[in-house]
Coordinates of C-alpha atoms in Angstrom, one line a residue:
M1 CA -2.3 -13.9 19.8
V2 CA -1.5 -16.5 17.2
Q3 CA -4.4 -18.6 16.1
G4 CA -3.0 -20.4 13.1
N5 CA 0.1 -21.4 11.3
I6 CA -0.8 -22.8 7.9
A7 CA 1.3 -23.3 4.8
I8 CA -1.0 -22.0 2.0
Q9 CA 1.0 -22.5 -1.1
E10 CA -0.5 -24.9 -3.6
K11 CA 2.6 -24.8 -5.8
T12 CA 6.3 -25.3 -4.8
Y13 CA 8.7 -22.4 -5.5
S14 CA 12.4 -22.8 -5.4
T15 CA 13.0 -19.4 -3.9
L16 CA 10.4 -18.8 -1.2
R17 CA 7.6 -20.3 0.9
I18 CA 4.3 -18.8 2.0
E19 CA 2.7 -19.1 5.5
E20 CA -0.6 -17.9 6.8
R21 CA -1.0 -16.5 10.3
K22 CA -4.1 -15.3 12.1
L23 CA -4.0 -12.8 15.0
Y24 CA -6.6 -11.2 17.0
S25 CA -6.7 -7.4 17.1
E26 CA -7.9 -5.7 20.2
Y27 CA -8.2 -2.4 18.2
L28 CA -10.3 -3.9 15.4
Q29 CA -12.0 -6.5 17.6
R30 CA -11.6 -9.2 15.0
D31 CA -9.2 -11.8 13.6
V32 CA -6.8 -10.6 11.0
I33 CA -5.4 -13.0 8.4
I34 CA -2.0 -12.3 7.0
D35 CA 0.0 -14.2 4.4
V36 CA 3.8 -14.0 4.8
Y37 CA 6.0 -14.6 1.8
L38 CA 9.4 -15.7 3.0
P39 CA 12.4 -15.8 0.6
N40 CA 14.6 -18.8 1.4
K41 CA 17.7 -16.7 1.5
L42 CA 16.3 -14.1 3.8
D43 CA 18.3 -14.0 7.0
L44 CA 15.8 -13.0 9.7
T45 CA 18.5 -12.8 12.4
K46 CA 19.8 -9.7 10.7
G47 CA 18.0 -6.5 9.9
V48 CA 15.5 -7.0 7.0
D49 CA 13.3 -4.8 4.9
L50 CA 9.6 -5.2 5.2
L51 CA 6.8 -4.7 2.7
L52 CA 3.2 -4.6 4.0
V53 CA 0.4 -4.9 1.5
N54 CA -3.3 -4.0 2.1
D55 CA -6.0 -6.2 0.5
G56 CA -3.6 -9.1 1.0
Q57 CA -6.2 -11.6 -0.2
D58 CA -5.7 -10.1 -3.7
L59 CA -2.1 -11.3 -3.7
R60 CA -3.4 -14.9 -3.7
T61 CA -5.6 -14.1 -6.7
M62 CA -2.7 -12.6 -8.6
E63 CA -0.4 -15.5 -7.6
F64 CA 2.1 -13.1 -6.0
A65 CA 4.5 -15.9 -5.3
A66 CA 4.8 -16.6 -9.0
I67 CA 5.6 -13.0 -9.6
L68 CA 8.3 -13.0 -6.9
D69 CA 9.9 -16.3 -7.8
P70 CA 11.7 -15.3 -11.0
L71 CA 12.7 -11.9 -9.6
I72 CA 14.3 -13.6 -6.6
F73 CA 15.8 -16.4 -8.7
L74 CA 17.4 -14.0 -11.2
G75 CA 18.7 -11.8 -8.4
Q76 CA 16.8 -8.8 -9.7
I77 CA 15.5 -7.6 -6.3
Q78 CA 17.0 -7.5 -2.8
P79 CA 15.6 -10.0 -0.2
L80 CA 12.8 -8.7 2.0
L81 CA 9.9 -9.9 4.0
Y82 CA 6.4 -9.5 2.4
V83 CA 3.3 -9.5 4.5
A84 CA -0.1 -9.4 2.8
I85 CA -2.9 -8.2 5.2
H86 CA -6.3 -9.5 4.3
C87 CA -9.1 -6.9 4.6
G88 CA -11.9 -7.4 7.0
P89 CA -15.7 -7.1 6.5
D90 CA -15.6 -3.4 7.4
R91 CA -13.0 -2.5 4.7
M92 CA -14.7 0.8 3.8
N93 CA -14.3 2.1 7.4
E94 CA -10.9 0.5 8.3
Y95 CA -9.2 1.9 5.1
G96 CA -9.2 5.6 4.5
T97 CA -7.4 8.5 6.0
V98 CA -6.8 9.1 9.7
Y99 CA -7.0 12.8 9.2
S100 CA -10.7 12.7 8.4
A101 CA -13.5 10.4 7.3
D102 CA -14.9 11.1 3.8
Y103 CA -18.1 13.0 3.2
K104 CA -20.2 9.9 3.7
G105 CA -18.4 9.1 7.0
R106 CA -16.4 6.2 5.5
G107 CA -13.0 5.6 6.9
A108 CA -14.1 6.2 10.5
R109 CA -12.0 3.3 11.8
A110 CA -8.9 4.2 9.9
G111 CA -7.2 5.4 13.1
L112 CA -7.9 2.0 14.7
Y113 CA -6.4 0.2 11.7
S114 CA -3.3 2.4 11.9
K115 CA -3.0 1.4 15.6
F116 CA -3.4 -2.2 14.7
V117 CA -0.5 -2.0 12.2
L118 CA 1.9 -0.1 14.4
D119 CA 1.1 -1.5 17.9
E120 CA 0.0 -5.0 17.1
L121 CA 1.1 -6.3 13.7
L122 CA 4.7 -5.0 13.6
P123 CA 5.5 -6.3 17.1
F124 CA 3.8 -9.6 16.2
L125 CA 5.9 -10.0 13.1
Q126 CA 9.1 -9.3 14.9
S127 CA 8.3 -11.8 17.6
E128 CA 6.7 -14.5 15.5
F129 CA 9.5 -14.6 12.9
A130 CA 12.3 -13.8 15.3
V131 CA 13.3 -10.7 13.3
S132 CA 16.1 -8.8 15.0
S133 CA 15.0 -5.5 13.4
F134 CA 13.4 -4.0 10.3
N135 CA 15.7 -1.8 8.4
N136 CA 13.2 -0.1 6.1
K137 CA 9.4 -0.6 6.2
S138 CA 7.2 0.1 3.2
F139 CA 3.5 -0.1 2.6
A140 CA 1.5 -0.7 -0.6
G141 CA -2.1 -1.2 -1.6
F142 CA -4.7 -1.2 -4.4
S143 CA -7.6 1.3 -4.8
L144 CA -8.8 2.2 -1.3
G145 CA -6.1 0.0 0.2
G146 CA -3.6 2.2 -1.7
L147 CA -5.0 5.3 -0.1
S148 CA -4.7 3.6 3.3
A149 CA -1.1 2.6 2.7
L150 CA -0.2 6.1 1.5
D151 CA -1.9 7.6 4.5
M152 CA 0.1 5.4 6.8
V153 CA 3.4 6.1 5.2
W154 CA 2.7 9.9 5.1
N155 CA 1.7 10.2 8.7
H156 CA 4.4 7.8 10.1
Y157 CA 7.4 8.9 8.1
Q158 CA 9.6 7.9 11.1
E159 CA 8.4 4.3 10.6
F160 CA 8.1 3.9 6.8
T161 CA 10.1 4.6 3.7
N162 CA 8.3 3.7 0.5
A163 CA 4.6 3.9 -0.4
G164 CA 3.2 1.9 -3.3
V165 CA -0.2 3.2 -4.6
F166 CA -1.9 1.2 -7.4
S167 CA -5.0 2.9 -8.8
G168 CA -5.3 4.7 -5.5
S169 CA -8.6 6.2 -4.3
L170 CA -7.2 9.6 -4.2
W171 CA -10.6 11.1 -4.9
W172 CA -11.3 10.6 -1.1
R173 CA -12.9 13.9 -0.2
R174 CA -14.6 15.8 2.6
R175 CA -17.5 17.0 0.4
G176 CA -19.5 15.5 -2.4
Y177 CA -19.0 17.0 -5.9
E178 CA -22.5 18.4 -5.8
D179 CA -22.2 19.8 -2.3
E180 CA -22.2 23.6 -1.9
G181 CA -18.7 25.0 -1.6
Y182 CA -16.9 21.9 -3.0
D183 CA -13.4 22.8 -3.9
W184 CA -11.3 20.0 -5.3
D185 CA -8.1 21.7 -4.3
K186 CA -9.2 21.8 -0.6
D187 CA -11.6 18.9 -0.2
R188 CA -9.5 15.9 -1.5
I189 CA -8.3 14.7 1.9
M190 CA -4.9 13.2 0.9
H191 CA -4.0 16.2 -1.2
L192 CA -4.9 18.5 1.7
Q193 CA -2.6 16.6 4.1
V194 CA 0.3 16.9 1.6
Q195 CA -0.4 20.6 1.0
K196 CA -0.3 21.2 4.8
G197 CA 2.6 18.8 5.3
S198 CA 6.4 19.0 5.3
Y199 CA 9.2 17.5 3.2
H200 CA 10.7 14.3 4.7
P201 CA 13.8 13.3 2.7
S202 CA 13.5 9.6 3.6
L203 CA 10.1 9.1 1.9
R204 CA 9.6 7.7 -1.7
F205 CA 6.4 7.2 -3.6
F206 CA 5.4 4.9 -6.4
F207 CA 2.1 5.5 -8.2
E208 CA 0.4 3.4 -10.8
C209 CA -2.7 4.4 -12.9
G210 CA -4.4 2.7 -15.8
C211 CA -5.9 4.8 -18.6
L212 CA -8.9 2.5 -18.3
D213 CA -9.2 2.7 -14.5
E214 CA -12.5 4.5 -14.9
T215 CA -14.4 6.8 -17.3
A216 CA -15.3 9.6 -14.9
D217 CA -14.0 13.1 -15.9
R218 CA -15.5 15.6 -13.5
N219 CA -14.1 18.7 -15.1
N220 CA -14.5 17.5 -18.7
N221 CA -10.8 18.1 -19.6
G222 CA -10.3 14.7 -21.3
I223 CA -8.3 13.2 -18.4
I224 CA -10.0 10.6 -16.2
D225 CA -10.3 11.5 -12.5
S226 CA -8.0 8.7 -11.2
I227 CA -5.1 10.0 -13.3
E228 CA -5.8 13.6 -12.6
D229 CA -6.1 12.9 -8.8
T230 CA -2.8 11.1 -8.9
T231 CA -0.8 13.7 -11.0
D232 CA -2.3 16.5 -8.9
L233 CA -1.0 14.7 -5.8
I234 CA 2.5 14.3 -7.4
E235 CA 2.5 18.0 -8.1
D236 CA 1.6 18.7 -4.5
L237 CA 4.5 16.6 -3.3
K238 CA 6.9 18.4 -5.6
N239 CA 5.5 21.8 -4.4
I240 CA 6.7 20.9 -0.8
G241 CA 10.1 19.7 -1.9
Y242 CA 10.0 16.2 -3.3
H243 CA 12.1 15.5 -6.3
D244 CA 11.7 13.3 -9.4
D245 CA 14.1 10.7 -8.0
Q246 CA 11.7 10.2 -5.0
I247 CA 8.6 9.7 -7.1
R248 CA 7.8 7.1 -9.8
Y249 CA 4.6 7.4 -11.8
L250 CA 3.6 4.5 -14.0
Q251 CA 0.7 5.0 -16.4
L252 CA -0.5 1.9 -18.3
E253 CA -2.3 2.6 -21.5
D254 CA -4.4 -0.6 -21.3
G255 CA -4.4 -0.7 -17.5
K256 CA -7.7 -1.2 -15.7
H257 CA -8.9 -1.1 -12.1
N258 CA -8.4 -4.8 -11.6
I259 CA -6.0 -7.4 -10.1
E260 CA -4.6 -8.3 -13.5
T261 CA -3.3 -4.8 -14.1
W262 CA -1.9 -4.5 -10.6
A263 CA -0.1 -7.8 -11.0
S264 CA 1.5 -6.6 -14.2
A265 CA 2.7 -3.4 -12.5
F266 CA 4.0 -5.1 -9.3
P267 CA 7.4 -6.2 -10.7
K268 CA 8.1 -2.6 -11.7
F269 CA 7.3 -1.5 -8.2
L270 CA 9.6 -4.1 -6.7
K271 CA 12.4 -3.3 -9.0
W272 CA 11.9 0.5 -8.3
G273 CA 12.0 -0.1 -4.5
W274 CA 14.4 -3.0 -4.1
G275 CA 16.1 -3.6 -7.4
K276 CA 19.7 -4.6 -7.2
R277 CA 21.9 -1.8 -8.5

């Protein structure tokens, strides 16, 4: 159900416009705000590519339209529809992994969020914007939102193609570090899913980490946990058949766990996924 149609851009861009929508989710039992970034040359009557982004409110902070505008103007990326999904008040439970909640029970509503995206949001977008079809659908996110996006793509490979994970919360685990029997090879939930999973040739993955994302180094090997969790997952993907041309890893020496860093990395993600060749 549509509850709003608001133009939210404070600046005018020659290549795109931004519109806000609000829809009520039966699964989540709340209103969901989305910002839709519409390139002017995007022909919605034909099949289009779609990029969903978790924590969509952060795209306003990073001035995502200002990032897109020169890329579109210079013809550096193919046209696609961008949909930024604002998080709700129960973010820690709606984001996560459908496979399992973490050791504190967080992520317990991830399955409902997944159903919202597949059964409510995608049909809404197609209807609301008169999209004939989506060619390729991709999902990206930051921190816990990155884990959620990756989990969606991984478990719905028939629906999605690309995953974009910026400073992803890949530490998400079934047991605490101090719990008896903790084994980081078996208790990191996303890693476990990949280890038990299969190779799907259509999937591609973009990972970004900042060397200043955090200071934690649980095994005292001189590599911060966020980087090690990410490179371990990449190794798991390769172990089941994924190749270098399906995986991009971007490590930023001065990168931090913040919106400024993710904004600086986003053009590289867009060129990787939709750059004109």
